[in-house]
Structure formats: structure tokens, C-alpha cells
Short mmCIF file of C-alpha atoms and ligand atoms in Angstrom, two decimals:
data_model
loop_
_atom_site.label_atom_id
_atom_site.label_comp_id
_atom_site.label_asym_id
_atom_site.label_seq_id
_atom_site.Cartn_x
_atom_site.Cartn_y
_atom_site.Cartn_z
CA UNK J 232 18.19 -37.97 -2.37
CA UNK J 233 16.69 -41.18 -3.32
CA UNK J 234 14.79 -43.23 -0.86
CA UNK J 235 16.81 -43.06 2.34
CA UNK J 236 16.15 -39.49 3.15
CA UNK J 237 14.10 -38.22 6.41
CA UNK J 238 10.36 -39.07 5.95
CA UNK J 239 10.72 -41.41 2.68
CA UNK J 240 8.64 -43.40 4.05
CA UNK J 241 5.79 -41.38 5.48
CA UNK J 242 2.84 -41.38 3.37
CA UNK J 243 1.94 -38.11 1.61
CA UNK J 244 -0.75 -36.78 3.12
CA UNK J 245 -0.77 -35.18 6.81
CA UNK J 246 -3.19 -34.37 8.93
CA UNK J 247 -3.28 -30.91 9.40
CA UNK J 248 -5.06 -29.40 12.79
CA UNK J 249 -5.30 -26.10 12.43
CA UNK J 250 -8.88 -25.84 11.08
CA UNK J 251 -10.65 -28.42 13.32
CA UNK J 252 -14.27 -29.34 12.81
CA UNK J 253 -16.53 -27.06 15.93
CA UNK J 254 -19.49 -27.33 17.67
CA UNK J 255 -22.09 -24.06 18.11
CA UNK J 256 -20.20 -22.94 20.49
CA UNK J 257 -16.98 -22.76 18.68
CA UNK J 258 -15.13 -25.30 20.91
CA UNK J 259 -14.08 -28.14 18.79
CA UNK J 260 -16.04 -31.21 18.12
CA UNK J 261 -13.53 -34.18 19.64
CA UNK J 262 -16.14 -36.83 18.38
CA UNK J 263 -15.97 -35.59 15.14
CA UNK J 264 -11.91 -35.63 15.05
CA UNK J 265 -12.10 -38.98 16.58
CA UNK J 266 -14.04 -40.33 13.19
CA UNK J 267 -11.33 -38.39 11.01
CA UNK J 268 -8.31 -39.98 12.79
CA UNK J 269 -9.57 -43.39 12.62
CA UNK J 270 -10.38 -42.75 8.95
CA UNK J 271 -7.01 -41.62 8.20
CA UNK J 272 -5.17 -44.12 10.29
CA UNK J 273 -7.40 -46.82 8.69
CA UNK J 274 -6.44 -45.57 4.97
CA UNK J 275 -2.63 -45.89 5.89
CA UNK J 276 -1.44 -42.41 7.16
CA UNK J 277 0.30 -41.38 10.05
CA UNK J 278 1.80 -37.81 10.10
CA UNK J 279 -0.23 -34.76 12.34
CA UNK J 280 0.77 -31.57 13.08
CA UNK J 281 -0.64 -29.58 15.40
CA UNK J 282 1.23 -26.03 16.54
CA UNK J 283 1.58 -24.65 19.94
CA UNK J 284 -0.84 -21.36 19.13
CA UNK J 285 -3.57 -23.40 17.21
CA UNK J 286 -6.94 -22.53 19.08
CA UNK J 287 -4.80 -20.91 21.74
CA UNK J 288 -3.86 -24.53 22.99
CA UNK J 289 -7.08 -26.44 21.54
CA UNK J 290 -5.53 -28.23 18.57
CA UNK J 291 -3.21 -29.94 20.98
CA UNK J 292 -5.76 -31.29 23.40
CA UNK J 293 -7.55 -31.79 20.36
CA UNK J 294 -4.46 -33.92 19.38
CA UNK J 295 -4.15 -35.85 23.09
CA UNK J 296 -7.77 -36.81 22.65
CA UNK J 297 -8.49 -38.08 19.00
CA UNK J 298 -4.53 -39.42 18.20
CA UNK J 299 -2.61 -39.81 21.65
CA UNK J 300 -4.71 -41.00 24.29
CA UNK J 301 -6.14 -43.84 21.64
CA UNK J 302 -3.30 -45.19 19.09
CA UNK J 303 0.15 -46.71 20.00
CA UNK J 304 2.60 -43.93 20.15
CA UNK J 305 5.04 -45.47 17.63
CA UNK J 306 2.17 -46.38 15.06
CA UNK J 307 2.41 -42.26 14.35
CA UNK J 308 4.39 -39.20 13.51
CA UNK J 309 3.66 -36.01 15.37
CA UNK J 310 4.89 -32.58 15.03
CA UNK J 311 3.90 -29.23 16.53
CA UNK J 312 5.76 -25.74 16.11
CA UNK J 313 7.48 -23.22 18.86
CA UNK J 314 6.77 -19.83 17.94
CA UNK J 315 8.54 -16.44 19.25
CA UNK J 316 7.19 -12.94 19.56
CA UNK J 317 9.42 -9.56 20.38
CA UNK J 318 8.63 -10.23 23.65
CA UNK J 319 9.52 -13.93 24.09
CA UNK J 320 12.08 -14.62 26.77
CA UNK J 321 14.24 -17.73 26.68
CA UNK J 322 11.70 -18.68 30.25
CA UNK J 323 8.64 -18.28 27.65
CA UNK J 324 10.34 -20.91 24.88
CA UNK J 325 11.33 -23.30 27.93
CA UNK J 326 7.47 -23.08 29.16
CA UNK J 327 5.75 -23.08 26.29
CA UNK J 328 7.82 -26.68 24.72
CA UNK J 329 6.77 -27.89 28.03
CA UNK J 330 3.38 -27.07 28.02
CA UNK J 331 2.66 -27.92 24.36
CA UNK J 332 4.70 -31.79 25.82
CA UNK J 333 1.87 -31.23 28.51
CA UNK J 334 -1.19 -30.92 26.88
CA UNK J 335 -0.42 -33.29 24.49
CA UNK J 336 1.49 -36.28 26.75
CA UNK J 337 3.28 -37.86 24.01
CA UNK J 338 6.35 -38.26 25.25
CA UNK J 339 7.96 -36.69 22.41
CA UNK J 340 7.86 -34.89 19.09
CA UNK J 341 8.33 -36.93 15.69
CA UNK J 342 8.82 -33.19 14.35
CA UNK J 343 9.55 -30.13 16.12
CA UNK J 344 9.25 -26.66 14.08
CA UNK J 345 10.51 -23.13 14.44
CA UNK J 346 7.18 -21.40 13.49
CA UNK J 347 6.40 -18.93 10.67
CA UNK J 348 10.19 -18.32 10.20
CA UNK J 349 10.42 -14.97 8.87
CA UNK J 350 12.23 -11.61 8.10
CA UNK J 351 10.02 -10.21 11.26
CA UNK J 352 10.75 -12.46 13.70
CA UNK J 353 14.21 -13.92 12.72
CA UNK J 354 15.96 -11.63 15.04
CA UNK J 355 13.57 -12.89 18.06
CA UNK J 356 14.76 -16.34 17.19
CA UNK J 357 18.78 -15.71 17.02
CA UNK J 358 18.66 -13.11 20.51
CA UNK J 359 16.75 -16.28 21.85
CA UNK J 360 18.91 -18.89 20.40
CA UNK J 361 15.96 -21.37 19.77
CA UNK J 362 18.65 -22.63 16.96
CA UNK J 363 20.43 -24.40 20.18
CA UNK J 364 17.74 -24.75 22.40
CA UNK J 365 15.78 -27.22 19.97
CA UNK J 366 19.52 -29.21 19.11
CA UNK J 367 19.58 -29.86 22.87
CA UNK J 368 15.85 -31.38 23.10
CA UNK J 369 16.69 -33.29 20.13
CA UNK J 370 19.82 -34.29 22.38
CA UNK J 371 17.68 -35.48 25.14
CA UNK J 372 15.63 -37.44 22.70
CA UNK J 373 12.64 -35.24 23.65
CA UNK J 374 12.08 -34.57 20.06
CA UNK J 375 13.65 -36.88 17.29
CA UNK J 376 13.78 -33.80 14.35
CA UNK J 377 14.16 -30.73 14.27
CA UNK J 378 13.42 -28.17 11.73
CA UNK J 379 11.44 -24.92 10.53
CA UNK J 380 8.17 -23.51 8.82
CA UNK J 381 9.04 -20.99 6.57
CA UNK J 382 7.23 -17.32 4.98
CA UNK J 383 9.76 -15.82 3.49
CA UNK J 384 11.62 -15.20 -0.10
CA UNK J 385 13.96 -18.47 -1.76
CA UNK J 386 17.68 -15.78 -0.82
CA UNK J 387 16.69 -15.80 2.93
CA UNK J 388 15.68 -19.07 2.74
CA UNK J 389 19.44 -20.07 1.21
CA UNK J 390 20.94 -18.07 3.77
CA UNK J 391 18.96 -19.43 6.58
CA UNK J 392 20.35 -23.23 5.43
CA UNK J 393 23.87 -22.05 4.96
CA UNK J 394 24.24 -20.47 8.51
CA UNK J 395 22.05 -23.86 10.10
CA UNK J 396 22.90 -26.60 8.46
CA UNK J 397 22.16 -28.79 10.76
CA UNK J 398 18.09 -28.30 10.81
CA UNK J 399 16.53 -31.83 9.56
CA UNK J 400 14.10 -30.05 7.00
CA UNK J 401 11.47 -27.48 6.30
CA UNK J 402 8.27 -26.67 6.07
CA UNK J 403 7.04 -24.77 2.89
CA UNK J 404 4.23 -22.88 1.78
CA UNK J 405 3.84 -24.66 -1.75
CA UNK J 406 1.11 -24.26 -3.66
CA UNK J 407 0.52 -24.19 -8.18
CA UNK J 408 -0.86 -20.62 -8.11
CA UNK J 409 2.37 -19.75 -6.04
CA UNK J 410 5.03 -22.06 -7.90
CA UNK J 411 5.90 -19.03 -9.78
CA UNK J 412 4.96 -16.08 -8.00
CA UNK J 413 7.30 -13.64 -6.50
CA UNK J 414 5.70 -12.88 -3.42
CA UNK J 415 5.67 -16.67 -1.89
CA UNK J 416 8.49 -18.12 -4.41
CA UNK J 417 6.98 -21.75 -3.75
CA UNK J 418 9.38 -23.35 -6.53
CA UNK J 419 11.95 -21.25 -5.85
CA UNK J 420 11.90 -22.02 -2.09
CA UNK J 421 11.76 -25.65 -3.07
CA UNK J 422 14.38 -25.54 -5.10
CA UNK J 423 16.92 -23.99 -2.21
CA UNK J 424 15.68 -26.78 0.06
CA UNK J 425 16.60 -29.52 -2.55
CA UNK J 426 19.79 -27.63 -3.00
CA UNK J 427 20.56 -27.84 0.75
CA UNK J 428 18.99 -31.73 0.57
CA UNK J 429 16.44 -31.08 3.14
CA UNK J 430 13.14 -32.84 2.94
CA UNK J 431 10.39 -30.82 2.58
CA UNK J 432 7.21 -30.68 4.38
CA UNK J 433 4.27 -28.78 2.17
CA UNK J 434 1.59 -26.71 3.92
CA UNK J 435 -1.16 -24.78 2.10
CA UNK J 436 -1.11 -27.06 -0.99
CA UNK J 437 -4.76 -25.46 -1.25
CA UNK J 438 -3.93 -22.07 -0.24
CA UNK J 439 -6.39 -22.03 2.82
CA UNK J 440 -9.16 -23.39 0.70
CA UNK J 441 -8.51 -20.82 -2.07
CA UNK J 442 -7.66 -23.42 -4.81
CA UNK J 443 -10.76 -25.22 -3.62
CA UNK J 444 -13.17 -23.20 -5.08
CA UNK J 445 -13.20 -21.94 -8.52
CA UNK J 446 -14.88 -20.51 -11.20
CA UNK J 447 -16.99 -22.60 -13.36
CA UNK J 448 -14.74 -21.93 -15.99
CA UNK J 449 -11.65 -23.69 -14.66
CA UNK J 450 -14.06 -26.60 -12.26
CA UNK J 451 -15.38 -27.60 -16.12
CA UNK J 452 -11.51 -27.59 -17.73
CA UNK J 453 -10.88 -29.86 -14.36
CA UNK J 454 -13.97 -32.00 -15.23
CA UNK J 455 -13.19 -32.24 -18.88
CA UNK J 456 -9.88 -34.57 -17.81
CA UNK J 457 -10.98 -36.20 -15.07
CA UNK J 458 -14.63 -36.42 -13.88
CA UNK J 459 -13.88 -38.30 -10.86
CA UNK J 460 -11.68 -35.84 -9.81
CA UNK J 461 -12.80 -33.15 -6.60
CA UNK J 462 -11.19 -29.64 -7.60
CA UNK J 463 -8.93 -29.42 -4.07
CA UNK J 464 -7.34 -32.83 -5.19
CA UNK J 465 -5.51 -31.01 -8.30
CA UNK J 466 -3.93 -28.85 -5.66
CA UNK J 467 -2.85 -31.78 -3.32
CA UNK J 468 -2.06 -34.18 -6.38
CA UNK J 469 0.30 -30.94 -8.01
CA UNK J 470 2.31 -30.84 -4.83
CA UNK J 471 2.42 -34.35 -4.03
CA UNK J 472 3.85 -35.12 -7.29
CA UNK J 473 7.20 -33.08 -6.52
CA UNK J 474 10.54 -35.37 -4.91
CA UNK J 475 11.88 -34.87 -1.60
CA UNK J 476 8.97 -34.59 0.69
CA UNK J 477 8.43 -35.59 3.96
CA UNK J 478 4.48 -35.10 3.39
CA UNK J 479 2.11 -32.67 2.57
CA UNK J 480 -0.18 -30.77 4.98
CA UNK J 481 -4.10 -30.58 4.24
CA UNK J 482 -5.93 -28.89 7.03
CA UNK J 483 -9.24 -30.67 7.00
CA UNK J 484 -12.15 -29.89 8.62
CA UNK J 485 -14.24 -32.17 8.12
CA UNK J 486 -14.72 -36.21 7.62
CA UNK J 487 -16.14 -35.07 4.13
CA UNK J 488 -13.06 -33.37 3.47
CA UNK J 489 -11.43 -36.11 4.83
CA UNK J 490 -12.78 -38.63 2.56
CA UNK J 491 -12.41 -36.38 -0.64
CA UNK J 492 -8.32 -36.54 0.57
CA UNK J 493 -8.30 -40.36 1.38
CA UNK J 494 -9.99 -41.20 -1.91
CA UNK J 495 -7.30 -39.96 -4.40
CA UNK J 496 -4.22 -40.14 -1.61
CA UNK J 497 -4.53 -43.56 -0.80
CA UNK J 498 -3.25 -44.66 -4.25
CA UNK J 499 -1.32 -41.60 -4.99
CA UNK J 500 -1.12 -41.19 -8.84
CA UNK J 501 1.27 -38.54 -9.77
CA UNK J 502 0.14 -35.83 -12.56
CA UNK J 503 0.32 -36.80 -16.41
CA UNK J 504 1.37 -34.64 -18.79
CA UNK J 505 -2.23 -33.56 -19.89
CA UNK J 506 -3.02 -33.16 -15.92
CA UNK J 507 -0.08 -30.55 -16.15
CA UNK J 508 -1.35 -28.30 -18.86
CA UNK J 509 -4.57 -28.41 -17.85
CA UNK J 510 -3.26 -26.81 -14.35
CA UNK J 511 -0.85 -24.35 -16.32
CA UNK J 512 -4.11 -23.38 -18.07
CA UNK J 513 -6.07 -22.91 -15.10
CA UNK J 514 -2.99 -20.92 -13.30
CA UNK J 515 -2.81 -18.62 -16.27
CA UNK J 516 -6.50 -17.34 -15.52
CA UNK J 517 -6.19 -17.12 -12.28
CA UNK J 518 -3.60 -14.59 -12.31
CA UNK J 519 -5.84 -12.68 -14.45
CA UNK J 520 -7.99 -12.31 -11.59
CA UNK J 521 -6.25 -10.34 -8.85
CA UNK J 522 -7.55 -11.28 -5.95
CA UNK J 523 -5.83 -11.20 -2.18
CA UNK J 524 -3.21 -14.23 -1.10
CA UNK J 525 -4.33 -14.55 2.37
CA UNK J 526 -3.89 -17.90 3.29
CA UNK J 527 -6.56 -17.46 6.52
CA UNK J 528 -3.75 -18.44 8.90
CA UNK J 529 -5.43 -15.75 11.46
CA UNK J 530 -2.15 -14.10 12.56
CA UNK J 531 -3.00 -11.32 12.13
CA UNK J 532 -6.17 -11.26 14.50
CA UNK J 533 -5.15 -11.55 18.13
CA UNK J 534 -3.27 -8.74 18.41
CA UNK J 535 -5.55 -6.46 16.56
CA UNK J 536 -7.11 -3.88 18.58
CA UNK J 537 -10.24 -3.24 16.72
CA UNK J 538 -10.58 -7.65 17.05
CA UNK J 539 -11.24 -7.29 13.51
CA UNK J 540 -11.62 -10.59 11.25
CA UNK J 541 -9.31 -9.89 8.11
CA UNK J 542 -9.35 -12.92 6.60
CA UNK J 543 -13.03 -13.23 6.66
CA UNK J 544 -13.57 -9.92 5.01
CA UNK J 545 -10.18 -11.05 2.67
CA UNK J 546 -12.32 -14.14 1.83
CA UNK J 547 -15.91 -12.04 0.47
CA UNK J 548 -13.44 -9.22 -0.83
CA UNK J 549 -11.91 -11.77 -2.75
CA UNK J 550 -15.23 -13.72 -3.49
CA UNK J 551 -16.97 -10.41 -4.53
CA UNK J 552 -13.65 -9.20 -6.81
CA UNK J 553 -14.21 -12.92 -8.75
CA UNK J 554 -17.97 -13.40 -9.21
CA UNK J 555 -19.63 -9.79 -8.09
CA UNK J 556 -22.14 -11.00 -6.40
CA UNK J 557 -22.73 -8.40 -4.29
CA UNK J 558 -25.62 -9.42 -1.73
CA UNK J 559 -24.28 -12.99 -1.81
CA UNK J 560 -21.06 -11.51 0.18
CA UNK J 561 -22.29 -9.01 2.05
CA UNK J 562 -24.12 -11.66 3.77
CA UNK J 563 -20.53 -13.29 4.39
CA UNK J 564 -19.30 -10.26 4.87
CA UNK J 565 -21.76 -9.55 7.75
CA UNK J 566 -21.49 -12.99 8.98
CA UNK J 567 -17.88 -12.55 9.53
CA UNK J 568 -17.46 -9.64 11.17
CA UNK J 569 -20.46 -9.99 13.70
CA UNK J 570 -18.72 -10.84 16.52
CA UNK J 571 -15.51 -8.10 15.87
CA UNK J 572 -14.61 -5.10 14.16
CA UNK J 573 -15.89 -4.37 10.49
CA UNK J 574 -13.38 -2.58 7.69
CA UNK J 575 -13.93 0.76 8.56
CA UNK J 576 -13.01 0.44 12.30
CA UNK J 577 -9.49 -0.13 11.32
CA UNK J 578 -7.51 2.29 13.08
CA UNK J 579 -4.47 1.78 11.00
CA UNK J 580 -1.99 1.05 13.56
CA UNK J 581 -0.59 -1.40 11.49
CA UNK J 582 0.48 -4.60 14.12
CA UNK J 583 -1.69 -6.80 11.60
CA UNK J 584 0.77 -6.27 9.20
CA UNK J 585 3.92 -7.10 11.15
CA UNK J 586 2.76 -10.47 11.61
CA UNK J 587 0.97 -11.49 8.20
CA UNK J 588 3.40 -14.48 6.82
CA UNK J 589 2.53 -13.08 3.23
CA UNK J 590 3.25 -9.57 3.47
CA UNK J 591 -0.03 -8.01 2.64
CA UNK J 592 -0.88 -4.74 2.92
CA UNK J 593 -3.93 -5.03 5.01
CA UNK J 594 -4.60 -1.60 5.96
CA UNK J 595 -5.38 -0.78 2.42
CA UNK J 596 -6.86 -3.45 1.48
CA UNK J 597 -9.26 -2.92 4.22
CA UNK J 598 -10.26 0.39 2.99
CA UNK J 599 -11.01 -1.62 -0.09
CA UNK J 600 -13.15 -3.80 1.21
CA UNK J 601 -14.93 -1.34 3.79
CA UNK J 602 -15.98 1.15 0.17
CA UNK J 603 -17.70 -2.51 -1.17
CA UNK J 604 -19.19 -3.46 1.61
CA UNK J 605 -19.92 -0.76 4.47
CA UNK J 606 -21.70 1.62 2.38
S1 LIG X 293 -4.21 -1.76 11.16
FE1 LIG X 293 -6.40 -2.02 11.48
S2 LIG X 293 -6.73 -4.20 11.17
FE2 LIG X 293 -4.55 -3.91 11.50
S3 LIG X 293 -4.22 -4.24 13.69
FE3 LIG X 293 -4.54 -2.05 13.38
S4 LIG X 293 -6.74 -1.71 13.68
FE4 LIG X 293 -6.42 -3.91 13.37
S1 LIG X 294 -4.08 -11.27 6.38
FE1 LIG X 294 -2.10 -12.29 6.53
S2 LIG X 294 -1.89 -12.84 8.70
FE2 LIG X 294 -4.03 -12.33 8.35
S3 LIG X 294 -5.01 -14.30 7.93
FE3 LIG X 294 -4.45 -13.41 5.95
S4 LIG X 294 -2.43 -14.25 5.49
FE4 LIG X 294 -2.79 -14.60 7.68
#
């Protein structure tokens, strides 16, 4: 591919906004974005992405205020995703690329994104023919590429680039816990991309936070090689490191987070050799610890009718199956499901599960977590 593909020269971080920094009352603090853009712009970076369902419509304000309404519109790349639902009509895809061009006002996307392709909703997308409908916006110049995000196995993945070849790239879940496993397929995925020669966008290079926080075992192999080092930068630094991309998503939340990113991104060192085993190592007891791949994308939520937070029981489930601890998260526990449903109130209905990207078995794993922590 070399260096003339899409995106060569973007840098290699992006800013992700689905977890913005929020004040008490859960709105989210604009001030506090405002600091985080000018710190990234300042250290060289220019890619966002923002999605038309983030905060039900807050992430792109979010985006007008901090990013549009305060930097030349040429001095950054922005991208933000049309999604579909069973009961999407081609009206509802027209209105909502509008409004997501309204409550942004840029003028036009950088990059423009099918969202959370999948084997659930791929139907929804052909009977709506958003395949077409984004080629034409790209036709009127109202968005410059266009292209996909993508939950699925590496074959549908194949078959989705054979039958389109004409998207611009894709957006992967990619990820060193994942590069192997069967249920997200991150190298195989990558691998049908760079088959295809589309550039490649990487999202979750932390798994939602996951590969943030360790055990003490692996944070003090990490520590051994490279003291300097914060434990979410062997995540980003692993997927950085690969050819072909466009950039890779972090989701920060706050100017701390921020900073960590900046300070190893900035002068983007690839992985050595050493920096390789030592993740291989690390990867290898991980998967001795089963714990649950939710990513704490939330899709699962609004349509739930119990309102019940799954990933925030998923996150002290997962918490309690590492360290045991169990009044440390029961507290989280408790925390997270104050303002919703708790384990047991699942009714078992089973929407959650038509519209979790990774395929997890929720209604089980709910019972799971209710016998821990709702005794
Ligand atoms: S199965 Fe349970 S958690 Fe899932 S949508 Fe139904 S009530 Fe909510
Ligand atoms: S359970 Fe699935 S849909 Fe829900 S937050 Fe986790 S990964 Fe997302």
C-alpha cells in the first residue's frame, strides 16, 4: 500500500467521543473537552469521530462546540457513523445524515461510517440501500469517504468487500487480547481488509478500558521493560504498530487520559521485539482468566425494558471473577445499577442480545452475576 493510501498521512491517534468527560448531572462537561481538543490539536492530531447515537445526539454538539465552532475546518478530519435499526425507513437515514450535518455544522464529513455493521442488521442496510445512499453524498461532496464499522467474523467481512468494493475503508475492532480470538477475529479481520487494500481505522485498541487495568502480575512484567510506560499505552502502541491504518480510536475521557495518549503518541515508537513477548506473555494469562468481552459500547441498554446497566454489572462481574474482592464490587455493583434494573430483574426477553456487537450471551451471564451479587 505504501504511503499514498487514504489516511497515510493522518497521525495515529484519534479522538474518540463516545465516552466524554460529565458534569454531576451527567450532561457533558464542554469546558473540559475544550482543554482536550486544544491539547490534542496542539500535540499534532487531527482525526475525531463522533457517531450519530453517541449521548443520544450529545457527542455531536459536543463535537460543534469543542472542534467546529473553534478550529479552521480544513485544519481537521471528522467522521461520524449512520446507524439502521429493523425499523429504519429510507425517510429515517435521509433525516438522521441531516441532523447529525445539523448539530454539528461542518459542512461535511472527512469520514462517513455504516455503523456496527453486522450479521443482525446487514439486511436493514441492503432493504435500505444505505450502500448507494452514502455513494451519492459522497457524490455531492457532502462527505469526502465513505466506509463502515465492523462486529462481525473475518468470512463476512471478505464477503462484505467483495460485493462493495467501492467502500474507502473500515473500521475494526482490534485489540492484542482479540488478535487471535475467534469471537472478534481482530487479525483475521485485518488481514481481509489488507487483502481488499482498505485502510483501516482501529477502535477499542483498549477494549473499553479492559486492557487498562490489570493485575499486578502483568502491570509489574509491563514495568519490568519499560517504567515510563502507562499500561493502556501497550494496547495503543500494539495496534499502532500494524501497516495500513488510517488511525486508531482511543475514547478518552479525560485530559489525564489525554495526556497519558499524547505522551507516547506524539513520537510514536513502534514495538521491539522484547515489547512483543512481553505482550504475548501477558495475553497468554489473560486468557487464563475468563472473564466477559464487553466492550461497554451500551447497545444493549436503550432498548432494554428492565433499563438495566449490563455493562456496569459486566464490568464488577468481571472485576470480581479476576481479583474476588467481593465488597469492593458490590459497591460498584450497587453503584451501577442505582438508577436501573439490577441482574435479577432481567426478564429474559432477549432484545439485549440482538444488538450486542460481540455476541454475548447476556441473559446468562446475568444470572451469573445476579447469584454473586444479589444475594
Ligand atoms: S433479556 Fe434482560 S437484560 Fe436483556 S433486554 Fe431483556 S430484560 Fe433487559
Ligand atoms: S453487553 Fe454487548 S452491547 Fe452491551 S455494552 Fe457489552 S458489548 Fe455492548
Amino acid at each position: 500500500m505504501g504511503e499514498r493510501y487514504l489516511g497515510a498521512n493522518i497521525p495515529k491517534l484519534g479522538f474518540g467521543l463516545m465516552r466524554l468527560p460529565q458534569l454531576s448531572d451527567e450532561s457533558i462537561d464542554i469546558e473540559q473537552v475544550k482543554k482536550m481538543v486544544d491539547a490534542f490539536m496542539e500535540a499534532g492530531f487531527t482525526y475525531f469521530d463522533t457517531a450519530y447515537v453517541y449521548g443520544n445526539g450529545a457527542s455531536e454538539l459536543a463535537a460543534k462546540a469543542a472542534l467546529i465552532d473553534r478550529y479552521p475546518r480544513e485544519s481537521y478530519q471528522l467522521a461520524t457513523k449512520l446507524p439502521v435499526w429493523d425499523y429504519t425507513t429510507p425517510e429515517d437515514i435521509r433525516k438522521m445524515f441531516e441532523t447529525s450535518m445539523q448539530r454539528t455544522q461542518a459542512g461535511y464529513f472527512d469520514f462517513y461510517l455504516m455503523h456496527n455493521v453486522n450479521r443482525n442488521n446487514i439486511a436493514d442496510f441492503d432493504r435500505l440501500n444505505v450502500w448507494d445512499y452514502v455513494q451519492d453524498l459522497k457524490k455531492q461532496g457532502l462527505i469526502k469517504n465513505a466506509g463502515f464499522s465492523f462486529h462481525d467474523t473475518a468470512e463476512m467481512l471478505d464477503n462484505l468487500l467483495t460485493k462493495h468494493p467501492y467502500v474507502d475503508f473500515v473500521q475494526l475492532q482490534i485489540n492484542y487480547i482479540d488478535w487471535d480470538s475467534e469471537s472478534v477475529q481482530s487479525r483475521k479481520c485485518y488481514e481481509v481488509a489488507r487483502k481488499h487494500h482498505k485502510p483501516i481505522i482501529v477502535m477499542e485498541p483498549v477494549k473499553g478500558g479492559a486492557l487498562a487495568a490489570l493485575s499486578e502480575e502483568i502491570q509489574s512484567m509491563y514495568k519490568a521493560v519499560n517504567p515510563e510506560l502507562s499500561i493502556p499505552s501497550w494496547a495503543v502502541r500494539f495496534v499502532a504498530s500494524l501497516d495500513g491504518l488510517i488511525t486508531v480510536l482511543s475514547s478518552m475521557s479525560s485530559l489525564e487520559q489525554m495526556q497519558d495518549n499524547l505522551s507516547y503518541m506524539k513520537n510514536f515508537r513502534p514495538l521491539t521485539q522484547e515489547e512483543y513477548s512481553t505482550i504475548a506473555k501477558a495475553v497468554n494469562i489473560l486468557n487464563n482468566i475468563p472473564t466477559v468481552p464487553c466492550t461497554a459500547c451500551k447497545y444493549c441498554i436503550d432498548d432494554c425494558p428492565q433499563q438495566i446497566n449490563i455493562p456496569g454489572i459486566f464490568k464488577a462481574l468481571n472485576n470480581y471473577r479476576i481479583y474476588q474482592n467481593i465488597s469492593k464490587e458490590s459497591s460498584r455493583y450497587q453503584e451501577a445499577t442505582k438508577e436501573g434494573g439490577v441482574a435479577k430483574d432481567c426478564l429474559k426477553c432477549g432484545i439485549c442480545e440482538t444488538h450486542c456487537p460481540q455476541h454475548l450471551e447476556i441473559r446468562k451471564l446475568l444470572q451469573e452475576a445476579s447469584s454473586v451479587f444479589d444475594s
